[in-house]
Amino acid sequence: MIEIFKTNVQEIEQSNMIVAKLLEHFPNSNINFDLEDCDKILRIHSLSITNTKIIELLNAHGFHCEVLL
C-alpha cells in the first residue's frame, strides 16, 4: 500500500527527523519526501498505513500534513 501526503516540510533536516519518527511507528516501511515538489510530498510504502496516525505525528512536530488525493 502506498499513501501520498501533502506537507509543509521545507528542509532536508526536518524531513530526515520526520522519516526517523515515522519509522519508529511503521518499521519496515519505505518512507521518503520530495521537497522539490510544490506540495512537499511525503510518500509511505508499507503493508499497513494509518493516515490519521501519520497526520497526528507530523502535527505533533509542528508540520501540516494531509492526504493528497
GROMACS .gro file of N, CA, C and O in nm:
model
  276
    1MET      N    1   0.083  -0.116   0.000
    1MET     CA    2   0.000   0.000   0.000
    1MET      C    3   0.090   0.124   0.000
    1MET      O    4   0.187   0.131   0.073
    2ILE      N    5   0.056   0.222  -0.083
    2ILE     CA    6   0.129   0.347  -0.090
    2ILE      C    7   0.034   0.462  -0.062
    2ILE      O    8  -0.075   0.468  -0.119
    3GLU      N    9   0.075   0.551   0.029
    3GLU     CA   10  -0.002   0.671   0.056
    3GLU      C   11   0.086   0.791   0.026
    3GLU      O   12   0.207   0.788   0.051
    4ILE      N   13   0.024   0.896  -0.023
    4ILE     CA   14   0.095   1.019  -0.057
    4ILE      C   15   0.030   1.134   0.019
    4ILE      O   16  -0.093   1.148   0.018
    5PHE      N   17   0.115   1.215   0.082
    5PHE     CA   18   0.067   1.326   0.164
    5PHE      C   19   0.129   1.457   0.118
    5PHE      O   20   0.244   1.461   0.077
    6LYS      N   21   0.051   1.563   0.129
    6LYS     CA   22   0.099   1.699   0.108
    6LYS      C   23   0.142   1.753   0.243
    6LYS      O   24   0.069   1.740   0.342
    7THR      N   25   0.262   1.812   0.250
    7THR     CA   26   0.313   1.863   0.377
    7THR      C   27   0.367   2.006   0.358
    7THR      O   28   0.372   2.056   0.245
    8ASN      N   29   0.410   2.064   0.468
    8ASN     CA   30   0.479   2.193   0.460
    8ASN      C   31   0.623   2.180   0.510
    8ASN      O   32   0.684   2.279   0.550
    9VAL      N   33   0.678   2.061   0.507
    9VAL     CA   34   0.817   2.038   0.545
    9VAL      C   35   0.906   2.104   0.439
    9VAL      O   36   0.884   2.084   0.319
   10GLN      N   37   1.002   2.184   0.482
   10GLN     CA   38   1.084   2.261   0.389
   10GLN      C   39   1.229   2.214   0.380
   10GLN      O   40   1.289   2.221   0.273
   11GLU      N   41   1.285   2.170   0.490
   11GLU     CA   42   1.428   2.142   0.498
   11GLU      C   43   1.457   1.992   0.502
   11GLU      O   44   1.380   1.915   0.557
   12ILE      N   45   1.573   1.956   0.448
   12ILE     CA   46   1.616   1.815   0.448
   12ILE      C   47   1.629   1.763   0.590
   12ILE      O   48   1.589   1.650   0.620
   13GLU      N   49   1.681   1.846   0.681
   13GLU     CA   50   1.697   1.803   0.820
   13GLU      C   51   1.561   1.772   0.882
   13GLU      O   52   1.548   1.676   0.959
   14GLN      N   53   1.461   1.854   0.852
   14GLN     CA   54   1.326   1.829   0.902
   14GLN      C   55   1.273   1.698   0.847
   14GLN      O   56   1.215   1.618   0.921
   15SER      N   57   1.291   1.675   0.718
   15SER     CA   58   1.239   1.552   0.657
   15SER      C   59   1.308   1.430   0.714
   15SER      O   60   1.243   1.328   0.740
   16ASN      N   61   1.438   1.438   0.740
   16ASN     CA   62   1.510   1.325   0.799
   16ASN      C   63   1.457   1.292   0.938
   16ASN      O   64   1.442   1.174   0.974
   17MET      N   65   1.428   1.395   1.017
   17MET     CA   66   1.375   1.374   1.152
   17MET      C   67   1.236   1.310   1.145
   17MET      O   68   1.207   1.216   1.219
   18ILE      N   69   1.152   1.359   1.054
   18ILE     CA   70   1.017   1.304   1.039
   18ILE      C   71   1.023   1.159   0.994
   18ILE      O   72   0.950   1.073   1.046
   19VAL      N   73   1.109   1.127   0.898
   19VAL     CA   74   1.122   0.990   0.850
   19VAL      C   75   1.163   0.899   0.966
   19VAL      O   76   1.107   0.790   0.984
   20ALA      N   77   1.259   0.942   1.046
   20ALA     CA   78   1.304   0.862   1.161
   20ALA      C   79   1.189   0.837   1.259
   20ALA      O   80   1.170   0.725   1.307
   21LYS      N   81   1.111   0.940   1.288
   21LYS     CA   82   0.996   0.926   1.379
   21LYS      C   83   0.891   0.832   1.320
   21LYS      O   84   0.834   0.748   1.391
   22LEU      N   85   0.863   0.846   1.192
   22LEU     CA   86   0.764   0.760   1.128
   22LEU      C   87   0.809   0.614   1.127
   22LEU      O   88   0.728   0.524   1.145
   23LEU      N   89   0.939   0.591   1.107
   23LEU     CA   90   0.990   0.454   1.105
   23LEU      C   91   0.979   0.388   1.242
   23LEU      O   92   0.970   0.265   1.251
   24GLU      N   93   0.976   0.469   1.349
   24GLU     CA   94   0.955   0.412   1.482
   24GLU      C   95   0.815   0.350   1.492
   24GLU      O   96   0.796   0.250   1.560
   25HIS      N   97   0.719   0.411   1.426
   25HIS     CA   98   0.580   0.364   1.431
   25HIS      C   99   0.544   0.269   1.317
   25HIS      O  100   0.452   0.190   1.330
   26PHE      N  101   0.615   0.282   1.205
   26PHE     CA  102   0.589   0.198   1.088
   26PHE      C  103   0.721   0.136   1.040
   26PHE      O  104   0.773   0.170   0.933
   27PRO      N  105   0.777   0.044   1.121
   27PRO     CA  106   0.903  -0.019   1.081
   27PRO      C  107   0.885  -0.099   0.952
   27PRO      O  108   0.775  -0.139   0.917
   28ASN      N  109   0.994  -0.119   0.883
   28ASN     CA  110   0.995  -0.193   0.756
   28ASN      C  111   0.915  -0.122   0.648
   28ASN      O  112   0.867  -0.187   0.554
   29SER      N  113   0.898   0.008   0.660
   29SER     CA  114   0.830   0.086   0.558
   29SER      C  115   0.933   0.162   0.476
   29SER      O  116   1.044   0.189   0.521
   30ASN      N  117   0.895   0.196   0.355
   30ASN     CA  118   0.977   0.281   0.270
   30ASN      C  119   0.914   0.420   0.275
   30ASN      O  120   0.802   0.439   0.229
   31ILE      N  121   0.986   0.516   0.333
   31ILE     CA  122   0.932   0.650   0.356
   31ILE      C  123   1.028   0.752   0.297
   31ILE      O  124   1.149   0.746   0.323
   32ASN      N  125   0.975   0.845   0.218
   32ASN     CA  126   1.061   0.950   0.164
   32ASN      C  127   0.982   1.076   0.134
   32ASN      O  128   0.860   1.074   0.125
   33PHE      N  129   1.056   1.185   0.122
   33PHE     CA  130   1.000   1.316   0.087
   33PHE      C  131   1.048   1.356  -0.051
   33PHE      O  132   1.159   1.323  -0.091
   34ASP      N  133   0.965   1.432  -0.121
   34ASP     CA  134   1.005   1.502  -0.242
   34ASP      C  135   0.988   1.650  -0.213
   34ASP      O  136   0.881   1.708  -0.234
   35LEU      N  137   1.095   1.711  -0.161
   35LEU     CA  138   1.088   1.851  -0.120
   35LEU      C  139   1.095   1.946  -0.239
   35LEU      O  140   1.068   2.065  -0.224
   36GLU      N  141   1.129   1.895  -0.357
   36GLU     CA  142   1.132   1.979  -0.476
   36GLU      C  143   0.992   1.996  -0.535
   36GLU      O  144   0.968   2.089  -0.611
   37ASP      N  145   0.900   1.910  -0.501
   37ASP     CA  146   0.762   1.921  -0.547
   37ASP      C  147   0.695   2.037  -0.472
   37ASP      O  148   0.724   2.061  -0.355
   38CYS      N  149   0.605   2.106  -0.539
   38CYS     CA  150   0.538   2.221  -0.476
   38CYS      C  151   0.456   2.181  -0.355
   38CYS      O  152   0.431   2.262  -0.266
   39ASP      N  153   0.413   2.054  -0.346
   39ASP     CA  154   0.334   2.006  -0.234
   39ASP      C  155   0.420   1.939  -0.125
   39ASP      O  156   0.366   1.885  -0.029
   40LYS      N  157   0.552   1.944  -0.141
   40LYS     CA  158   0.644   1.884  -0.042
   40LYS      C  159   0.596   1.744  -0.003
   40LYS      O  160   0.566   1.713   0.111
   41ILE      N  161   0.591   1.658  -0.102
   41ILE     CA  162   0.530   1.525  -0.094
   41ILE      C  163   0.600   1.433   0.005
   41ILE      O  164   0.722   1.423   0.008
   42LEU      N  165   0.519   1.366   0.085
   42LEU     CA  166   0.564   1.256   0.172
   42LEU      C  167   0.501   1.129   0.117
   42LEU      O  168   0.380   1.121   0.102
   43ARG      N  169   0.587   1.030   0.082
   43ARG     CA  170   0.538   0.901   0.032
   43ARG      C  171   0.573   0.794   0.134
   43ARG      O  172   0.685   0.787   0.183
   44ILE      N  173   0.474   0.709   0.160
   44ILE     CA  174   0.495   0.598   0.252
   44ILE      C  175   0.445   0.471   0.185
   44ILE      O  176   0.329   0.462   0.144
   45HIS      N  177   0.535   0.374   0.172
   45HIS     CA  178   0.502   0.243   0.117
   45HIS      C  179   0.516   0.144   0.231
   45HIS      O  180   0.625   0.123   0.284
   46SER      N  181   0.403   0.087   0.272
   46SER     CA  182   0.401  -0.001   0.388
   46SER      C  183   0.289  -0.102   0.374
   46SER      O  184   0.192  -0.079   0.301
   47LEU      N  185   0.300  -0.212   0.446
   47LEU     CA  186   0.193  -0.311   0.446
   47LEU      C  187   0.069  -0.259   0.516
   47LEU      O  188  -0.043  -0.292   0.480
   48SER      N  189   0.090  -0.175   0.618
   48SER     CA  190  -0.024  -0.116   0.688
   48SER      C  191   0.006   0.029   0.718
   48SER      O  192   0.110   0.061   0.775
   49ILE      N  193  -0.084   0.115   0.678
   49ILE     CA  194  -0.067   0.259   0.697
   49ILE      C  195  -0.191   0.312   0.768
   49ILE      O  196  -0.303   0.278   0.732
   50THR      N  197  -0.167   0.395   0.868
   50THR     CA  198  -0.276   0.461   0.939
   50THR      C  199  -0.263   0.611   0.912
   50THR      O  200  -0.179   0.678   0.972
   51ASN      N  201  -0.344   0.660   0.818
   51ASN     CA  202  -0.334   0.800   0.778
   51ASN      C  203  -0.346   0.896   0.896
   51ASN      O  204  -0.272   0.993   0.906
   52THR      N  205  -0.441   0.870   0.984
   52THR     CA  206  -0.462   0.961   1.097
   52THR      C  207  -0.339   0.964   1.188
   52THR      O  208  -0.302   1.070   1.238
   53LYS      N  209  -0.272   0.851   1.207
   53LYS     CA  210  -0.152   0.846   1.291
   53LYS      C  211  -0.039   0.926   1.226
   53LYS      O  212   0.033   0.999   1.294
   54ILE      N  213  -0.023   0.914   1.096
   54ILE     CA  214   0.081   0.988   1.025
   54ILE      C  215   0.056   1.137   1.037
   54ILE      O  216   0.147   1.215   1.068
   55ILE      N  217  -0.067   1.179   1.015
   55ILE     CA  218  -0.103   1.321   1.025
   55ILE      C  219  -0.081   1.371   1.167
   55ILE      O  220  -0.023   1.479   1.188
   56GLU      N  221  -0.121   1.292   1.266
   56GLU     CA  222  -0.101   1.330   1.406
   56GLU      C  223   0.047   1.345   1.440
   56GLU      O  224   0.086   1.439   1.510
   57LEU      N  225   0.131   1.255   1.390
   57LEU     CA  226   0.274   1.262   1.418
   57LEU      C  227   0.336   1.388   1.359
   57LEU      O  228   0.415   1.455   1.425
   58LEU      N  229   0.302   1.420   1.236
   58LEU     CA  230   0.356   1.542   1.177
   58LEU      C  231   0.303   1.666   1.248
   58LEU      O  232   0.378   1.760   1.275
   59ASN      N  233   0.174   1.667   1.281
   59ASN     CA  234   0.116   1.780   1.353
   59ASN      C  235   0.183   1.800   1.488
   59ASN      O  236   0.207   1.913   1.531
   60ALA      N  237   0.216   1.690   1.556
   60ALA     CA  238   0.280   1.698   1.687
   60ALA      C  239   0.418   1.762   1.679
   60ALA      O  240   0.466   1.818   1.778
   61HIS      N  241   0.479   1.758   1.562
   61HIS     CA  242   0.610   1.819   1.543
   61HIS      C  243   0.598   1.955   1.472
   61HIS      O  244   0.699   2.010   1.425
   62GLY      N  245   0.477   2.006   1.463
   62GLY     CA  246   0.457   2.141   1.411
   62GLY      C  247   0.442   2.151   1.261
   62GLY      O  248   0.453   2.261   1.205
   63PHE      N  249   0.414   2.039   1.194
   63PHE     CA  250   0.402   2.040   1.049
   63PHE      C  251   0.259   2.010   1.007
   63PHE      O  252   0.187   1.936   1.073
   64HIS      N  253   0.220   2.068   0.894
   64HIS     CA  254   0.090   2.039   0.835
   64HIS      C  255   0.106   1.916   0.746
   64HIS      O  256   0.207   1.899   0.678
   65CYS      N  257   0.004   1.832   0.744
   65CYS     CA  258   0.006   1.710   0.662
   65CYS      C  259  -0.137   1.674   0.626
   65CYS      O  260  -0.225   1.675   0.712
   66GLU      N  261  -0.160   1.644   0.499
   66GLU     CA  262  -0.291   1.598   0.456
   66GLU      C  263  -0.275   1.498   0.344
   66GLU      O  264  -0.177   1.503   0.268
   67VAL      N  265  -0.370   1.406   0.334
   67VAL     CA  266  -0.367   1.307   0.228
   67VAL      C  267  -0.384   1.377   0.094
   67VAL      O  268  -0.472   1.462   0.080
   68LEU      N  269  -0.298   1.346   0.000
   68LEU     CA  270  -0.307   1.403  -0.134
   68LEU      C  271  -0.391   1.311  -0.220
   68LEU      O  272  -0.358   1.193  -0.237
   69LEU      N  273  -0.500   1.363  -0.270
   69LEU     CA  274  -0.592   1.281  -0.350
   69LEU      C  275  -0.559   1.290  -0.496
   69LEU      O  276  -0.513   1.384  -0.547
   0.00000   0.00000   0.00000
